[in-house]
mmCIF file of C-alpha atoms in Angstrom:
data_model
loop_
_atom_site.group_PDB
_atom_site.id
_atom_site.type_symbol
_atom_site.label_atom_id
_atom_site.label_comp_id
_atom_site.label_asym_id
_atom_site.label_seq_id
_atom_site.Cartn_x
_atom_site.Cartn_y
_atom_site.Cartn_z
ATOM 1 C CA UNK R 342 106.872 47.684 49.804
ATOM 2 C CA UNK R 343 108.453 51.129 50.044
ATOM 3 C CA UNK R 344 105.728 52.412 51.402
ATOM 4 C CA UNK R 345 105.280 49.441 54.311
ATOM 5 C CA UNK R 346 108.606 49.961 55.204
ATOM 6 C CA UNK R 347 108.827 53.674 55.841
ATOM 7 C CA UNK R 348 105.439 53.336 57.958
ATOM 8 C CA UNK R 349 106.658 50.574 59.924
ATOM 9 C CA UNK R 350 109.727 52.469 60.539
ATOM 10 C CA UNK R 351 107.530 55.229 61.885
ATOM 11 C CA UNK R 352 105.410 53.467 64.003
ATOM 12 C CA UNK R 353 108.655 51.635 65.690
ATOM 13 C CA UNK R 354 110.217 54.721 66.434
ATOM 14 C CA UNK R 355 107.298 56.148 68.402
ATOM 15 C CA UNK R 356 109.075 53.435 70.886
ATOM 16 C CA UNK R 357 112.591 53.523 73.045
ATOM 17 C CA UNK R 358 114.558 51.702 70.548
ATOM 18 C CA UNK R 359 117.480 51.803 73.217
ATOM 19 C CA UNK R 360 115.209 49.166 75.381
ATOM 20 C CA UNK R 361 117.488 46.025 74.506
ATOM 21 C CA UNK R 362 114.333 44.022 73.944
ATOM 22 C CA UNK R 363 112.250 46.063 71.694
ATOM 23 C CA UNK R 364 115.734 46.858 69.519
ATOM 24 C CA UNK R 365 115.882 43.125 69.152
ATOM 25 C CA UNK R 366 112.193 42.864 68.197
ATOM 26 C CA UNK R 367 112.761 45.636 65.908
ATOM 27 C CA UNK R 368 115.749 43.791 64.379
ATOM 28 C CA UNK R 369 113.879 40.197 64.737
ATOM 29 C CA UNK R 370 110.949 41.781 61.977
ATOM 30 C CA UNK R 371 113.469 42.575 59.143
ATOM 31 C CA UNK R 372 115.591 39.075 59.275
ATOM 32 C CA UNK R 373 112.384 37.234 59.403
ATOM 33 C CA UNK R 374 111.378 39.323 56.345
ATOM 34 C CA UNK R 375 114.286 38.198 54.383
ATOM 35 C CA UNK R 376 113.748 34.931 55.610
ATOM 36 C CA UNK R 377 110.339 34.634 54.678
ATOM 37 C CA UNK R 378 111.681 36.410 51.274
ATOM 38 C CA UNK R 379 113.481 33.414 50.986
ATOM 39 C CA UNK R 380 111.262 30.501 51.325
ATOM 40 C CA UNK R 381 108.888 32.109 48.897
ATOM 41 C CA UNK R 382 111.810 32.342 46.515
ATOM 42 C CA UNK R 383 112.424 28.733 47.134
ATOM 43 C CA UNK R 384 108.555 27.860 46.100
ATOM 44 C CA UNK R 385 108.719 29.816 43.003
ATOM 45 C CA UNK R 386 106.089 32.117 44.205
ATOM 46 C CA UNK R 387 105.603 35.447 41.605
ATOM 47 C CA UNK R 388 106.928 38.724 42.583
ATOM 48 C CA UNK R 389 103.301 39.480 43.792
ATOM 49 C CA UNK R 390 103.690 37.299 46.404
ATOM 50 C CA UNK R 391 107.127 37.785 47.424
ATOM 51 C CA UNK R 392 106.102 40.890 48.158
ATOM 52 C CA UNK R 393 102.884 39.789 49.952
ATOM 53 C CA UNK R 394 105.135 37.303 52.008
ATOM 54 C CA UNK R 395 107.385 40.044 52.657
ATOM 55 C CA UNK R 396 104.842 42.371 53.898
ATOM 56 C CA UNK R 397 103.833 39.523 55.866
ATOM 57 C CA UNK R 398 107.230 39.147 57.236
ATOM 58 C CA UNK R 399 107.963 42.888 58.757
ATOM 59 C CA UNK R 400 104.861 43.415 60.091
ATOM 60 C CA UNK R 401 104.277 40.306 62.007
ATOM 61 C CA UNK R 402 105.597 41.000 65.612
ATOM 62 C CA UNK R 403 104.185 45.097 65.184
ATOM 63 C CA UNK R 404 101.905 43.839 67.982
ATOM 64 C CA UNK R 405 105.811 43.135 70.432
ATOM 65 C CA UNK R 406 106.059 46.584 70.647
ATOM 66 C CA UNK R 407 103.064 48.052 72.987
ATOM 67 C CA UNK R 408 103.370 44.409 74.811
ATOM 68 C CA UNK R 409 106.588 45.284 76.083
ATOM 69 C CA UNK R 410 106.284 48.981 76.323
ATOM 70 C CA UNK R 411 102.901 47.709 78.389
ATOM 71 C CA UNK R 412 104.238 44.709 80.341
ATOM 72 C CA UNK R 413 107.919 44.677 80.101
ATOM 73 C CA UNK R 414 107.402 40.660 78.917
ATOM 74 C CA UNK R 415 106.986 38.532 76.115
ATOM 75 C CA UNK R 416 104.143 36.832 78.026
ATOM 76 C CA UNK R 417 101.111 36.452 75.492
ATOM 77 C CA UNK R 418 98.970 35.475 78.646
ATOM 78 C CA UNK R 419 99.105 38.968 79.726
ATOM 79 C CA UNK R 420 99.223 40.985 76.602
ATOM 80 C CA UNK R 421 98.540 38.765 73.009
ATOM 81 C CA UNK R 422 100.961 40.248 70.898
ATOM 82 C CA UNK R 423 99.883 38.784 67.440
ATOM 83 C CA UNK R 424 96.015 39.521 68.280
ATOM 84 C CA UNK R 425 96.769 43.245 69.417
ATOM 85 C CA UNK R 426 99.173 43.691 66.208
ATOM 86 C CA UNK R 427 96.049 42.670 63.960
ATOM 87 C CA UNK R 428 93.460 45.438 66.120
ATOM 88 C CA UNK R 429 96.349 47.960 65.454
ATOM 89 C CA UNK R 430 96.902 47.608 61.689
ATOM 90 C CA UNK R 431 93.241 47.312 61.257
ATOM 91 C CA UNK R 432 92.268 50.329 63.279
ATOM 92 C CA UNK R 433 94.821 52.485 61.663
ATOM 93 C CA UNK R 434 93.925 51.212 58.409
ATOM 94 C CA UNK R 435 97.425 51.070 58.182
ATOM 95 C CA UNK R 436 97.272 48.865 54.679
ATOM 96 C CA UNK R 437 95.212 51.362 53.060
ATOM 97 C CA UNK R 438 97.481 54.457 53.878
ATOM 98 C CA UNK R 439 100.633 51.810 52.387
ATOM 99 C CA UNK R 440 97.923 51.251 48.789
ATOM 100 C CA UNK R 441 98.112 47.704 50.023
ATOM 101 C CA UNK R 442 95.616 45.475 47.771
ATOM 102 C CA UNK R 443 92.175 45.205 49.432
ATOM 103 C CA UNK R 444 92.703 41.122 48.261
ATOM 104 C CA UNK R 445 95.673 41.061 50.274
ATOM 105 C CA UNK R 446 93.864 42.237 53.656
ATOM 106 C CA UNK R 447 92.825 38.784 54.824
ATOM 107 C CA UNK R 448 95.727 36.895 54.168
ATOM 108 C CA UNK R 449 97.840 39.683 55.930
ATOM 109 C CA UNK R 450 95.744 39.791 58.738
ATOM 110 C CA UNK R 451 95.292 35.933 59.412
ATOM 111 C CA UNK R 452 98.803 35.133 58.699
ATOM 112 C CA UNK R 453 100.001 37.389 61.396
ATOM 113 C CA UNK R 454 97.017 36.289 63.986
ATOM 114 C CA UNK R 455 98.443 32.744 63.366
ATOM 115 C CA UNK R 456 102.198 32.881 63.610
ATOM 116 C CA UNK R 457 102.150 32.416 66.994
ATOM 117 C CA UNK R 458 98.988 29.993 67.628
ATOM 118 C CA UNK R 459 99.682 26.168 68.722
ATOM 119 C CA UNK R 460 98.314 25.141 65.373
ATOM 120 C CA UNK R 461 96.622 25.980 62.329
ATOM 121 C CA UNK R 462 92.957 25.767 62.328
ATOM 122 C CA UNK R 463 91.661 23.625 59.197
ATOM 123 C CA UNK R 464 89.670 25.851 57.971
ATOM 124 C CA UNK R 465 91.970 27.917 55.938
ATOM 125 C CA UNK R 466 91.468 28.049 52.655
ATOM 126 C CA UNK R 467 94.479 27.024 50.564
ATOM 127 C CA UNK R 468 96.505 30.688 49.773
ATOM 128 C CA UNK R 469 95.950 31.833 52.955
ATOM 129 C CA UNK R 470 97.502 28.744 54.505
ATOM 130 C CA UNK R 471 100.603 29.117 52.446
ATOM 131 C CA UNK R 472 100.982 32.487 53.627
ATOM 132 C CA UNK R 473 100.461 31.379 57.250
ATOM 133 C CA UNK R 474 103.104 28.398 56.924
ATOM 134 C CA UNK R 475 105.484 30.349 55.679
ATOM 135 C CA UNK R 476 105.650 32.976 58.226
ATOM 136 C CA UNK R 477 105.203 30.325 61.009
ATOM 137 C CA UNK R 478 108.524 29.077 59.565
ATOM 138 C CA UNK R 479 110.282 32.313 58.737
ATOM 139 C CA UNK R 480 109.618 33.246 62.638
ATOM 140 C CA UNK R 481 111.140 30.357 63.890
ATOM 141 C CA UNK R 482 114.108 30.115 61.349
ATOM 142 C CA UNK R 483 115.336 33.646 63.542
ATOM 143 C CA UNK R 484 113.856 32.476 66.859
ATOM 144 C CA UNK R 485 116.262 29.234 66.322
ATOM 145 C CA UNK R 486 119.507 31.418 65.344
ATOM 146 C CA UNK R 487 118.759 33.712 68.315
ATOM 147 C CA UNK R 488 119.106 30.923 70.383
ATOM 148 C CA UNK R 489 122.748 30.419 68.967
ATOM 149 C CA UNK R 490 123.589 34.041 70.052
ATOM 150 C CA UNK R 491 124.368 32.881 74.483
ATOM 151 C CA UNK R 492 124.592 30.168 76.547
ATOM 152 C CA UNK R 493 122.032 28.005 78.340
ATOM 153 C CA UNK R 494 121.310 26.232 81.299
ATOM 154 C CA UNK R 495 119.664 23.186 81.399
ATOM 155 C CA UNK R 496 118.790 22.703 85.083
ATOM 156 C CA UNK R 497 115.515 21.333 86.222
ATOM 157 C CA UNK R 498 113.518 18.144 85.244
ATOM 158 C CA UNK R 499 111.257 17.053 82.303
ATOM 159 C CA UNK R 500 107.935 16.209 82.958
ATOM 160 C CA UNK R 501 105.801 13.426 80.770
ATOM 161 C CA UNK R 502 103.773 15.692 78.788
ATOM 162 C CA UNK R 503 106.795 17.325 77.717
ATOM 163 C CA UNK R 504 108.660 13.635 76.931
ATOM 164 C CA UNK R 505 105.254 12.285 75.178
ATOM 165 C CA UNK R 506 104.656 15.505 73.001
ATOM 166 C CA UNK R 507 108.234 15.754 72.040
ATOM 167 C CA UNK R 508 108.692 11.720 70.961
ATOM 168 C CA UNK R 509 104.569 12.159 68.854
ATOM 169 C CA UNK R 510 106.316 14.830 66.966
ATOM 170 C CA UNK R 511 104.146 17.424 68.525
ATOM 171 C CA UNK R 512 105.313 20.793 69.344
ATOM 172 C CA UNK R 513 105.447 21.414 72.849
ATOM 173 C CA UNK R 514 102.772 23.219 75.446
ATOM 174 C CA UNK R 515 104.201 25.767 77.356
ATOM 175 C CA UNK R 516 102.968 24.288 80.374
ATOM 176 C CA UNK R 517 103.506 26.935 84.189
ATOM 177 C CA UNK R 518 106.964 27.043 85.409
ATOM 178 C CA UNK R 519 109.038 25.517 82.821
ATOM 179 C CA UNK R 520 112.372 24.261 83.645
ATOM 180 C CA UNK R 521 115.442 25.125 81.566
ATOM 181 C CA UNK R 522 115.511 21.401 79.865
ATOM 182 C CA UNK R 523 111.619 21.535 79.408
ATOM 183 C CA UNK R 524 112.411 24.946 77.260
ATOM 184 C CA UNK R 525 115.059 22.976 75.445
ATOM 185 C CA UNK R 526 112.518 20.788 74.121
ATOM 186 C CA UNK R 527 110.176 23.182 72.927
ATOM 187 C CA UNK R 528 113.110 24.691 70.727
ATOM 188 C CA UNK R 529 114.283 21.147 69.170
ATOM 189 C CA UNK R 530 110.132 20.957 69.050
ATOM 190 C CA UNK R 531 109.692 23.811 66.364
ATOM 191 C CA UNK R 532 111.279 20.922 63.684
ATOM 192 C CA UNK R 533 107.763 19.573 64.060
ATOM 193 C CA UNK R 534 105.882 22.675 62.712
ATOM 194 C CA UNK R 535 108.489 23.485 59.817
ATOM 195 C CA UNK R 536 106.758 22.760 56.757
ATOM 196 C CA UNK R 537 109.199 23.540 53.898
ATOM 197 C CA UNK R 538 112.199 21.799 52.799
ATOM 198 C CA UNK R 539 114.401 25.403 52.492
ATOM 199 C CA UNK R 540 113.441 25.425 56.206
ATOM 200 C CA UNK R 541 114.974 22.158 56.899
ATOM 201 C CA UNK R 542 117.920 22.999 54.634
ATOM 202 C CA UNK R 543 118.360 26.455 56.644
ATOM 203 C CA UNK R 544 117.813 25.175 60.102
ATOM 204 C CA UNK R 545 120.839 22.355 58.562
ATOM 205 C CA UNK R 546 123.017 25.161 57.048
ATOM 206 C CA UNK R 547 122.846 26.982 60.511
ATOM 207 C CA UNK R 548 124.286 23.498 61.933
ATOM 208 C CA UNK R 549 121.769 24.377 64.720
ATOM 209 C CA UNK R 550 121.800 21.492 66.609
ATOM 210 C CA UNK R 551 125.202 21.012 67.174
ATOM 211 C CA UNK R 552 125.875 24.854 67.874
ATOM 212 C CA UNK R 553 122.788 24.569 70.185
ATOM 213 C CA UNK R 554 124.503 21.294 72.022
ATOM 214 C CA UNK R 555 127.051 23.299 72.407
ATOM 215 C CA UNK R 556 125.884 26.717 74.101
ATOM 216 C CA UNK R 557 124.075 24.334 76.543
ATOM 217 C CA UNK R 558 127.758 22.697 77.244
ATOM 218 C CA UNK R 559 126.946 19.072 76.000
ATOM 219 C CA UNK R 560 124.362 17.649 78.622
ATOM 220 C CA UNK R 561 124.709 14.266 78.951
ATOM 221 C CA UNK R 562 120.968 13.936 79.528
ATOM 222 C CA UNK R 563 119.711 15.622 76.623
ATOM 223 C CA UNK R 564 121.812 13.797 74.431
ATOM 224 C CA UNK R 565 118.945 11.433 73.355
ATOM 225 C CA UNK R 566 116.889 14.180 72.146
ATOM 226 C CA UNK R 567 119.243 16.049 70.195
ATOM 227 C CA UNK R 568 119.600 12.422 68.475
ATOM 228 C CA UNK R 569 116.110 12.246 67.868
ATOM 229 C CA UNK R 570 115.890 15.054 66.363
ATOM 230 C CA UNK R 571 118.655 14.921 64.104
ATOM 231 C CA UNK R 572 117.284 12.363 62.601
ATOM 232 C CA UNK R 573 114.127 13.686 62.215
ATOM 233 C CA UNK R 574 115.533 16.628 60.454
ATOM 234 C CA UNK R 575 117.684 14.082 57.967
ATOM 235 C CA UNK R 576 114.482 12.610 57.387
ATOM 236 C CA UNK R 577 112.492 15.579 56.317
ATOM 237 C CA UNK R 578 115.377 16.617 53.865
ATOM 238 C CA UNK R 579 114.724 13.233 52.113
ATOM 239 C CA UNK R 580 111.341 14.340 51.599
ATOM 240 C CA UNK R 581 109.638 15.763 48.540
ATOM 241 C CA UNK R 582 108.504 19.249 48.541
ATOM 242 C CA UNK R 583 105.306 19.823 49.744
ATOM 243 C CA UNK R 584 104.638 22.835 47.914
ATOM 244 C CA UNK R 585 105.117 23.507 44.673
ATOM 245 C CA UNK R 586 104.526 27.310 42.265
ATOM 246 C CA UNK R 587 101.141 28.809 43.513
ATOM 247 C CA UNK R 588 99.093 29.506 40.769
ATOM 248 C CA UNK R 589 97.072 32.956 41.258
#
């Protein structure tokens, strides 16, 4: 891990760290690595694959870097950050020079192509899907808290895709010219990808969706969502865990 670390820190640097958004980035990879650190804790994973989930963890935005040094945006339209971080580490066999296990290559790679997708295709097989779910979940544990950080707006109006993909328990499409309500919902819609019961228990220690409620100054009209998913998220806690200790 030593080694992923002070390679990552190298590649970073080769970037102006005093650009507010790629410091953030920068700072974004090594909370979701102790987040993701902390879910596979929570599963009883082996030390093997903490480490392979926290390898996972640091290097799965290294594609934000030349997006924003390219297009000054977090649009994936222009510039697909995940897909471009995969090229990178590939084409600079950057696992090999770290002594990364070649049995680890796949799961890296795919994990980090995926942490941004929609969904999960089905065809994963069952320890690369693990891996996948829990950095989908580590990344938007920290997306969630960096919400928390300002305050929000919630002008605009909600169209009925947004209202019907939000009450099926579907996360949301970013769909052209979102409002600021219509964003709203796609936050309170990453409950519906979580897929670990520390994530639910995190998202509940945060008090997120009060705190969120909050920085957007109560709205009235959004009221009914927040409800919903409150109760959503009391309902997942009730749950059984889904996973339980991966066997190698």
């Amino acid at each position: 891990m030593k080694e992923i670390i002070e390679k990552f820190e190298t590649y970073v640097h080769e970037f102006d760290l005093t650009n507010f958004d790629l410091e953030r980035k920068y700072r974004h990879s090594y909370r979701v690595m102790k987040l993701i650190e902390q879910l596979a804790h929570s599963l009883r994973l082996s030390e093997e694959d903490v480490t392979l989930a926290c390898i996972i963890g640091i290097l799965h935005d290294i594609g934000r870097f030349e997006q924003l040094k390219e297009t000054d945006s977090y649009d994936d339209s222009k510039f697909e950050h995940a897909d471009f971080g995969v090229h990178y580490l590939k084409k600079s066999h950057f696992l090999e020079q770290c002594h990364v296990p070649d049995a680890w290559h796949s799961i890296i790679f795919t994990a980090i192509q995926l942490h941004n997708k929609y969904q999960i295709p089905e065809h994963l097989d069952e320890r690369t899907l693990l891996f996948t779910k829990l950095i989908r979940d580590a990344d938007k544990i920290d997306i969630l808290r960096l919400a928390l950080e300002k305050n929000h707006e919630s002008t605009g109006e909600i169209r009925k895709q947004v209202i019907d993909e939000f009450y099926q328990k579907k996360q949301i499409h970013i769909l052209p010219d979102f409002s600021k309500k219509e964003f709203v919902l796609v936050r309170l819609g990453f409950f519906y990808d979580l897929n670990f019961r520390k994530s639910f228990e995190l998202v509940k220690e945060d008090d997120f969706l009060n705190k969120y409620y909050e920085r957007l100054n109560r709205p009235e009209k959004l009221k009914c969502y927040f409800d919903f998913s409150r109760d959503y998220l009391e309902q997942q806690l009730k749950e059984e865990e889904h996973y339980v200790r991966y066997k190698i």
